[in-house]
PDB file of C-alpha atoms and ligand atoms in Angstrom:
ATOM      1  CA  MET A1429       0.048  -0.025   0.056  1.00  0.00           C
ATOM      2  CA  HIS A1430       1.327   3.561  -0.951  1.00  0.00           C
ATOM      3  CA  VAL A1431       0.225   6.133   1.616  1.00  0.00           C
ATOM      4  CA  ASP A1432       0.004   9.750   0.692  1.00  0.00           C
ATOM      5  CA  PRO A1433       2.209   9.850  -2.518  1.00  0.00           C
ATOM      6  CA  GLY A1434       3.076  13.596  -2.543  1.00  0.00           C
ATOM      7  CA  PRO A1435       5.437  15.319  -5.118  1.00  0.00           C
ATOM      8  CA  GLY A1436       8.378  13.126  -6.041  1.00  0.00           C
ATOM      9  CA  ALA A1437       7.077   9.963  -4.753  1.00  0.00           C
ATOM     10  CA  ILE A1438       7.765   8.064  -7.986  1.00  0.00           C
ATOM     11  CA  VAL A1439      11.277   9.601  -8.168  1.00  0.00           C
ATOM     12  CA  ARG A1440      12.046   8.522  -4.592  1.00  0.00           C
ATOM     13  CA  LEU A1441      10.827   4.863  -5.336  1.00  0.00           C
ATOM     14  CA  ASN A1442      13.101   4.596  -8.126  1.00  0.00           C
ATOM     15  CA  GLU A1443      16.107   5.923  -6.245  1.00  0.00           C
ATOM     16  CA  LEU A1444      15.497   3.529  -3.451  1.00  0.00           C
ATOM     17  CA  LYS A1445      14.977   0.684  -6.061  1.00  0.00           C
ATOM     18  CA  ILE A1446      11.445   0.002  -4.737  1.00  0.00           C
ATOM     19  CA  SER A1447       9.253  -1.376  -7.691  1.00  0.00           C
ATOM     20  CA  PRO A1448       6.135   0.703  -7.931  1.00  0.00           C
ATOM     21  CA  TRP A1449       4.671  -2.131  -9.957  1.00  0.00           C
ATOM     22  CA  ARG A1450       4.458  -4.086  -6.699  1.00  0.00           C
ATOM     23  CA  THR A1451       1.978  -1.815  -5.262  1.00  0.00           C
ATOM     24  CA  ASN A1452      -1.564  -3.057  -4.565  1.00  0.00           C
ATOM     25  CA  ALA A1453      -3.426  -0.398  -2.836  1.00  0.00           C
ATOM     26  CA  LEU A1454      -3.303   3.420  -2.518  1.00  0.00           C
ATOM     27  CA  PHE A1455      -4.410   5.391   0.605  1.00  0.00           C
ATOM     28  CA  ILE A1456      -4.872   9.136   0.358  1.00  0.00           C
ATOM     29  CA  SER A1457      -5.675  10.847   3.589  1.00  0.00           C
ATOM     30  CA  HIS A1458      -6.717  14.403   2.359  1.00  0.00           C
ATOM     31  CA  CYS A1459      -6.588  16.879  -0.411  1.00  0.00           C
ATOM     32  CA  HIS A1460      -3.390  18.600   0.141  1.00  0.00           C
ATOM     33  CA  PRO A1461      -0.930  18.272  -2.668  1.00  0.00           C
ATOM     34  CA  ASP A1462       1.887  17.266  -0.323  1.00  0.00           C
ATOM     35  CA  HIS A1463      -0.255  14.051   0.090  1.00  0.00           C
ATOM     36  CA  TYR A1464      -1.720  13.328  -3.423  1.00  0.00           C
ATOM     37  CA  THR A1465       0.246  14.903  -6.308  1.00  0.00           C
ATOM     38  CA  ASP A1466       1.732  11.518  -7.489  1.00  0.00           C
ATOM     39  CA  GLY A1467      -1.515   9.569  -6.771  1.00  0.00           C
ATOM     40  CA  GLU A1468      -2.405   8.857 -10.364  1.00  0.00           C
ATOM     41  CA  VAL A1469       1.190   7.901 -11.002  1.00  0.00           C
ATOM     42  CA  ILE A1470       0.578   5.223  -8.224  1.00  0.00           C
ATOM     43  CA  VAL A1471      -2.629   4.125  -9.994  1.00  0.00           C
ATOM     44  CA  GLU A1472      -0.827   3.627 -13.207  1.00  0.00           C
ATOM     45  CA  ALA A1473       1.647   1.394 -11.542  1.00  0.00           C
ATOM     46  CA  ILE A1474      -1.095  -0.596  -9.751  1.00  0.00           C
ATOM     47  CA  THR A1475      -2.969  -1.007 -13.026  1.00  0.00           C
ATOM     48  CA  GLN A1476       0.125  -1.799 -15.009  1.00  0.00           C
ATOM     49  CA  GLY A1477      -0.318   1.346 -17.144  1.00  0.00           C
ATOM     50  CA  MET A1478      -3.962   1.102 -17.030  1.00  0.00           C
ATOM     51  CA  THR A1479      -4.024  -2.205 -18.660  1.00  0.00           C
ATOM     52  CA  LYS A1480      -5.473  -4.117 -15.865  1.00  0.00           C
ATOM     53  CA  LYS A1481      -8.356  -3.608 -13.773  1.00  0.00           C
ATOM     54  CA  ARG A1482      -6.892  -4.376 -10.414  1.00  0.00           C
ATOM     55  CA  GLY A1483      -6.153  -2.789  -7.014  1.00  0.00           C
ATOM     56  CA  ILE A1484      -7.705  -0.772  -4.296  1.00  0.00           C
ATOM     57  CA  PHE A1485      -7.913   3.054  -3.709  1.00  0.00           C
ATOM     58  CA  LEU A1486      -9.085   4.112  -0.184  1.00  0.00           C
ATOM     59  CA  GLY A1487      -9.347   7.885   0.544  1.00  0.00           C
ATOM     60  CA  ASN A1488     -11.459  10.516   2.139  1.00  0.00           C
ATOM     61  CA  LEU A1489     -14.455  12.040   0.546  1.00  0.00           C
ATOM     62  CA  SER A1490     -12.462  14.998  -0.871  1.00  0.00           C
ATOM     63  CA  VAL A1491     -10.016  13.116  -2.659  1.00  0.00           C
ATOM     64  CA  VAL A1492     -12.167  10.286  -3.887  1.00  0.00           C
ATOM     65  CA  GLU A1493     -15.447  12.036  -4.706  1.00  0.00           C
ATOM     66  CA  GLY A1494     -14.769  15.746  -4.056  1.00  0.00           C
ATOM     67  CA  PHE A1495     -17.151  17.949  -2.153  1.00  0.00           C
ATOM     68  CA  GLY A1496     -17.900  21.541  -3.078  1.00  0.00           C
ATOM     69  CA  GLU A1497     -14.599  23.359  -3.397  1.00  0.00           C
ATOM     70  CA  TYR A1498     -12.672  20.255  -2.298  1.00  0.00           C
ATOM     71  CA  GLU A1499     -12.023  18.630  -5.784  1.00  0.00           C
ATOM     72  CA  TYR A1500     -11.406  15.145  -6.127  1.00  0.00           C
ATOM     73  CA  VAL A1501      -7.716  14.565  -6.904  1.00  0.00           C
ATOM     74  CA  ILE A1502      -7.622  11.089  -8.842  1.00  0.00           C
ATOM     75  CA  SER A1503      -9.189  11.498 -12.228  1.00  0.00           C
ATOM     76  CA  LYS A1504     -12.520   9.490 -12.654  1.00  0.00           C
ATOM     77  CA  TYR A1505     -10.474   7.697 -15.673  1.00  0.00           C
ATOM     78  CA  HIS A1506      -7.856   6.407 -13.154  1.00  0.00           C
ATOM     79  CA  GLN A1507     -10.459   5.605 -10.479  1.00  0.00           C
ATOM     80  CA  SER A1508     -12.276   3.486 -13.290  1.00  0.00           C
ATOM     81  CA  LYS A1509      -9.435   0.939 -13.725  1.00  0.00           C
ATOM     82  CA  LEU A1510      -9.167   0.070  -9.833  1.00  0.00           C
ATOM     83  CA  GLU A1511     -10.966  -2.908  -8.770  1.00  0.00           C
ATOM     84  CA  LYS A1512     -12.145  -1.245  -5.657  1.00  0.00           C
ATOM     85  CA  VAL A1513     -12.654   2.481  -4.650  1.00  0.00           C
ATOM     86  CA  GLN A1514     -13.942   3.421  -1.266  1.00  0.00           C
ATOM     87  CA  VAL A1515     -14.494   6.605   0.568  1.00  0.00           C
ATOM     88  CA  LEU A1516     -13.558   6.288   4.340  1.00  0.00           C
ATOM     89  CA  TYR A1517     -14.961   8.268   7.273  1.00  0.00           C
ATOM     90  CA  PRO A1518     -13.627   8.109  10.684  1.00  0.00           C
ATOM     91  CA  GLY A1519     -14.493   4.639  12.318  1.00  0.00           C
ATOM     92  CA  ASP A1520     -15.115   2.876   8.830  1.00  0.00           C
ATOM     93  CA  GLU A1521     -13.281  -0.363   8.902  1.00  0.00           C
ATOM     94  CA  VAL A1522     -12.458  -2.232   5.627  1.00  0.00           C
ATOM     95  CA  GLU A1523     -10.622  -5.660   4.833  1.00  0.00           C
ATOM     96  CA  LEU A1524      -7.325  -4.821   2.896  1.00  0.00           C
ATOM     97  CA  TYR A1525      -5.872  -8.244   1.792  1.00  0.00           C
ATOM     98  CA  ASP A1526      -4.643 -10.025   4.997  1.00  0.00           C
ATOM     99  CA  THR A1527      -5.031  -6.917   7.189  1.00  0.00           C
ATOM    100  CA  THR A1528      -7.937  -4.643   8.336  1.00  0.00           C
ATOM    101  CA  ILE A1529      -7.864  -0.784   8.082  1.00  0.00           C
ATOM    102  CA  LYS A1530      -9.661   1.472  10.095  1.00  0.00           C
ATOM    103  CA  ALA A1531     -10.143   5.156   9.312  1.00  0.00           C
ATOM    104  CA  THR A1532      -9.150   7.502  12.240  1.00  0.00           C
ATOM    105  CA  HIS A1533     -10.237  11.022  13.021  1.00  0.00           C
ATOM    106  CA  THR A1534      -8.396  14.186  12.115  1.00  0.00           C
ATOM    107  CA  LYS A1535      -8.824  18.147  12.496  1.00  0.00           C
ATOM    108  CA  HIS A1536      -7.033  19.755   9.624  1.00  0.00           C
ATOM    109  CA  GLY A1537      -7.759  22.054   6.683  1.00  0.00           C
ATOM    110  CA  ASP A1538      -9.565  19.284   4.763  1.00  0.00           C
ATOM    111  CA  PRO A1539     -12.646  18.711   7.084  1.00  0.00           C
ATOM    112  CA  PHE A1540     -12.806  15.339   5.807  1.00  0.00           C
ATOM    113  CA  GLY A1541      -9.407  14.189   6.554  1.00  0.00           C
ATOM    114  CA  ILE A1542      -8.594  10.780   7.826  1.00  0.00           C
ATOM    115  CA  GLY A1543      -5.648   8.606   9.155  1.00  0.00           C
ATOM    116  CA  PHE A1544      -5.632   5.214   9.767  1.00  0.00           C
ATOM    117  CA  ARG A1545      -5.120   2.174  11.969  1.00  0.00           C
ATOM    118  CA  LEU A1546      -3.893  -1.088  10.126  1.00  0.00           C
ATOM    119  CA  LYS A1547      -4.445  -4.230  11.868  1.00  0.00           C
ATOM    120  CA  THR A1548      -1.983  -7.068  11.086  1.00  0.00           C
ATOM    121  CA  ILE A1549      -1.310 -10.490  12.457  1.00  0.00           C
ATOM    122  CA  TYR A1550       1.697  -9.043  14.376  1.00  0.00           C
ATOM    123  CA  GLY A1551      -0.283  -6.076  15.893  1.00  0.00           C
ATOM    124  CA  ASP A1552      -1.415  -2.500  14.741  1.00  0.00           C
ATOM    125  CA  ILE A1553       0.256   0.505  12.861  1.00  0.00           C
ATOM    126  CA  GLY A1554      -1.220   3.860  13.248  1.00  0.00           C
ATOM    127  CA  TYR A1555      -0.849   6.875  10.972  1.00  0.00           C
ATOM    128  CA  THR A1556      -2.341  10.235  12.262  1.00  0.00           C
ATOM    129  CA  SER A1557      -2.005  11.964   8.809  1.00  0.00           C
ATOM    130  CA  ASP A1558      -2.191  15.862   9.399  1.00  0.00           C
ATOM    131  CA  THR A1559      -4.324  16.711  12.307  1.00  0.00           C
ATOM    132  CA  GLU A1560      -4.311  18.749  15.585  1.00  0.00           C
ATOM    133  CA  LEU A1561      -4.319  17.061  18.876  1.00  0.00           C
ATOM    134  CA  ILE A1562      -7.969  16.098  19.441  1.00  0.00           C
ATOM    135  CA  PRO A1563      -9.230  13.767  22.061  1.00  0.00           C
ATOM    136  CA  GLU A1564     -10.449  11.145  19.432  1.00  0.00           C
ATOM    137  CA  LEU A1565      -6.971  10.436  18.744  1.00  0.00           C
ATOM    138  CA  ILE A1566      -6.326   8.759  22.058  1.00  0.00           C
ATOM    139  CA  GLU A1567      -8.689   5.868  21.443  1.00  0.00           C
ATOM    140  CA  ASP A1568      -7.868   5.741  17.708  1.00  0.00           C
ATOM    141  CA  PHE A1569      -4.362   4.914  18.466  1.00  0.00           C
ATOM    142  CA  ASP A1570      -4.349   3.428  21.965  1.00  0.00           C
ATOM    143  CA  GLY A1571      -2.496   0.176  21.757  1.00  0.00           C
ATOM    144  CA  VAL A1572      -0.911   0.296  18.375  1.00  0.00           C
ATOM    145  CA  ARG A1573       2.689  -1.299  18.264  1.00  0.00           C
ATOM    146  CA  ILE A1574       4.039   1.446  15.863  1.00  0.00           C
ATOM    147  CA  LEU A1575       2.609   5.000  15.505  1.00  0.00           C
ATOM    148  CA  ILE A1576       3.670   7.136  12.468  1.00  0.00           C
ATOM    149  CA  ALA A1577       2.680  10.822  13.563  1.00  0.00           C
ATOM    150  CA  ASN A1578       2.823  13.862  11.528  1.00  0.00           C
ATOM    151  CA  ILE A1579       4.594  16.349  13.878  1.00  0.00           C
ATOM    152  CA  VAL A1580       5.343  19.734  12.026  1.00  0.00           C
ATOM    153  CA  ARG A1581       6.849  21.984  14.784  1.00  0.00           C
ATOM    154  CA  LYS A1582       9.123  21.460  17.852  1.00  0.00           C
ATOM    155  CA  LYS A1583       8.317  21.640  21.558  1.00  0.00           C
ATOM    156  CA  ASN A1584       5.355  23.757  22.326  1.00  0.00           C
ATOM    157  CA  GLU A1585       5.228  25.571  19.107  1.00  0.00           C
ATOM    158  CA  ARG A1586       1.588  24.747  18.097  1.00  0.00           C
ATOM    159  CA  ILE A1587       0.013  25.652  14.886  1.00  0.00           C
ATOM    160  CA  LYS A1588      -3.502  25.179  13.657  1.00  0.00           C
ATOM    161  CA  GLY A1589      -4.065  21.942  12.061  1.00  0.00           C
ATOM    162  CA  HIS A1590      -0.895  20.214  13.109  1.00  0.00           C
ATOM    163  CA  LEU A1591       0.757  18.489  16.052  1.00  0.00           C
ATOM    164  CA  CYS A1592       3.829  19.710  17.733  1.00  0.00           C
ATOM    165  CA  SER A1593       6.218  17.678  19.823  1.00  0.00           C
ATOM    166  CA  ASN A1594       4.409  18.387  22.970  1.00  0.00           C
ATOM    167  CA  ASP A1595       1.098  17.461  21.391  1.00  0.00           C
ATOM    168  CA  ALA A1596       2.647  14.203  20.565  1.00  0.00           C
ATOM    169  CA  ILE A1597       3.850  13.631  24.087  1.00  0.00           C
ATOM    170  CA  ASP A1598       0.298  14.484  25.491  1.00  0.00           C
ATOM    171  CA  LEU A1599      -1.313  12.015  23.079  1.00  0.00           C
ATOM    172  CA  ILE A1600       1.167   9.202  24.049  1.00  0.00           C
ATOM    173  CA  ASN A1601       0.920   9.797  27.878  1.00  0.00           C
ATOM    174  CA  SER A1602      -2.917   9.630  27.545  1.00  0.00           C
ATOM    175  CA  MET A1603      -2.920   6.138  26.192  1.00  0.00           C
ATOM    176  CA  SER A1604      -3.531   3.216  28.462  1.00  0.00           C
ATOM    177  CA  LYS A1605      -1.152   1.135  26.224  1.00  0.00           C
ATOM    178  CA  LYS A1606       1.645   3.293  24.614  1.00  0.00           C
ATOM    179  CA  PRO A1607       3.208   2.296  21.354  1.00  0.00           C
ATOM    180  CA  GLU A1608       6.670   0.713  21.366  1.00  0.00           C
ATOM    181  CA  LEU A1609       7.810   2.979  18.674  1.00  0.00           C
ATOM    182  CA  LEU A1610       6.953   6.501  17.406  1.00  0.00           C
ATOM    183  CA  ILE A1611       7.928   7.585  14.104  1.00  0.00           C
ATOM    184  CA  MET A1612       7.961  11.332  13.411  1.00  0.00           C
ATOM    185  CA  ASN A1613       6.827  12.165   9.963  1.00  0.00           C
ATOM    186  CA  HIS A1614       6.137  15.427   8.005  1.00  0.00           C
ATOM    187  CA  MET A1615       8.551  17.651  10.017  1.00  0.00           C
ATOM    188  CA  GLY A1616       8.312  21.398   9.006  1.00  0.00           C
ATOM    189  CA  VAL A1617      11.183  23.371   8.116  1.00  0.00           C
ATOM    190  CA  LYS A1618      11.122  25.240  11.450  1.00  0.00           C
ATOM    191  CA  MET A1619      12.089  21.964  13.077  1.00  0.00           C
ATOM    192  CA  THR A1620      15.787  22.245  12.235  1.00  0.00           C
ATOM    193  CA  ASN A1621      16.923  19.163  14.345  1.00  0.00           C
ATOM    194  CA  PRO A1622      14.435  16.471  14.424  1.00  0.00           C
ATOM    195  CA  GLN A1623      16.695  14.107  16.065  1.00  0.00           C
ATOM    196  CA  ILE A1624      16.788  16.366  19.116  1.00  0.00           C
ATOM    197  CA  GLU A1625      13.093  16.537  18.916  1.00  0.00           C
ATOM    198  CA  ALA A1626      12.821  12.732  18.829  1.00  0.00           C
ATOM    199  CA  GLU A1627      15.067  12.438  21.908  1.00  0.00           C
ATOM    200  CA  TYR A1628      12.786  15.124  23.670  1.00  0.00           C
ATOM    201  CA  ILE A1629       9.646  13.172  23.029  1.00  0.00           C
ATOM    202  CA  SER A1630      11.341   9.872  24.023  1.00  0.00           C
ATOM    203  CA  GLN A1631      12.566  11.451  27.228  1.00  0.00           C
ATOM    204  CA  ASN A1632       8.918  12.646  28.108  1.00  0.00           C
ATOM    205  CA  THR A1633       7.169   9.383  27.065  1.00  0.00           C
ATOM    206  CA  GLY A1634       9.543   6.674  27.816  1.00  0.00           C
ATOM    207  CA  ILE A1635       9.122   5.043  24.411  1.00  0.00           C
ATOM    208  CA  GLU A1636      11.457   4.808  21.375  1.00  0.00           C
ATOM    209  CA  VAL A1637      10.930   7.664  18.984  1.00  0.00           C
ATOM    210  CA  ILE A1638      12.790   8.152  15.615  1.00  0.00           C
ATOM    211  CA  PRO A1639      12.359  10.792  12.983  1.00  0.00           C
ATOM    212  CA  ALA A1640      11.476   9.531   9.294  1.00  0.00           C
ATOM    213  CA  LYS A1641      14.150   9.896   6.686  1.00  0.00           C
ATOM    214  CA  LEU A1642      14.190   9.016   2.917  1.00  0.00           C
ATOM    215  CA  GLY A1643      14.980   5.350   2.834  1.00  0.00           C
ATOM    216  CA  LEU A1644      13.808   4.437   6.473  1.00  0.00           C
ATOM    217  CA  LYS A1645      12.557   0.870   6.274  1.00  0.00           C
ATOM    218  CA  VAL A1646      10.641  -0.337   9.385  1.00  0.00           C
ATOM    219  CA  GLU A1647       9.597  -3.845   9.849  1.00  0.00           C
ATOM    220  CA  LEU A1648       6.966  -4.814  12.395  1.00  0.00           C
ATOM    221  CA  LEU A1649       7.907  -8.356  13.514  1.00  0.00           C
ATOM    222  CA  ASN A1650       6.303 -10.992  15.885  1.00  0.00           C
ATOM    223  CA  GLY A1651       7.139  -9.461  19.216  1.00  0.00           C
ATOM    224  CA  ASN A1652       9.734  -6.916  18.159  1.00  0.00           C
ATOM    225  CA  TYR A1653      10.532  -4.484  15.307  1.00  0.00           C
ATOM    226  CA  LYS A1654      13.511  -3.424  13.476  1.00  0.00           C
ATOM    227  CA  TYR A1655      14.540  -0.552  11.234  1.00  0.00           C
ATOM    228  CA  GLN A1656      17.283   0.289   8.841  1.00  0.00           C
ATOM    229  CA  LEU A1657      18.158   2.861   6.072  1.00  0.00           C
ATOM    230  CA  ILE A1658      18.094   1.477   2.642  1.00  0.00           C
ATOM    231  CA  LYS A1659      20.018   3.173  -0.200  1.00  0.00           C
TER     232      LYS A1659
HETATM  233 ZN1   ZN B2473      -2.406  18.856   5.031  1.00  0.00          ZN
END
């Protein structure tokens, strides 16, 4: 599954020698271009250049169907070649091959934005997408083994529609079962040293925290996890 393919996603896949042809599903959380611009390129890969009807596209209302000024971001032509296209609202749960994916809540510029909780045989992986800290996130992600959180600013530098480091700390410390690993994602330009923020969040939550990087490969295994940088 490719999640939120922004500008250059296909170029990065190529650089990292990850074949786009192996993609079966596309997930787009909301209608901001840093999350969708390469979406149709990924559909081309899923459908083998639009020659086969196959694959799954899951997205929020804005990106799949559009709503008023929130125009859909994957053309109807591209959507027509997918085996399954589904709009997800927070709380919706669908089967996805050997996993189940549940849409989670957000509060962001796109009012229909979603994140997800992916349930696998080894445990759950959460992705907040872009959102402020809202109480719903606690239940949405309580007990996930790995949480990928879009944390834009450092310490307590809160901006509308996004998480800062202190929000992430509050979220994790509000859970009855904390994640084993937090992956910081979507760091903004004003977060000049994500590694220092990772250590700060880790010290204040007691869990391992790493900043996402190009080529970071994380594997959720039975009882543990591992990560490495691939070139
Ligand atoms: Zn956004």
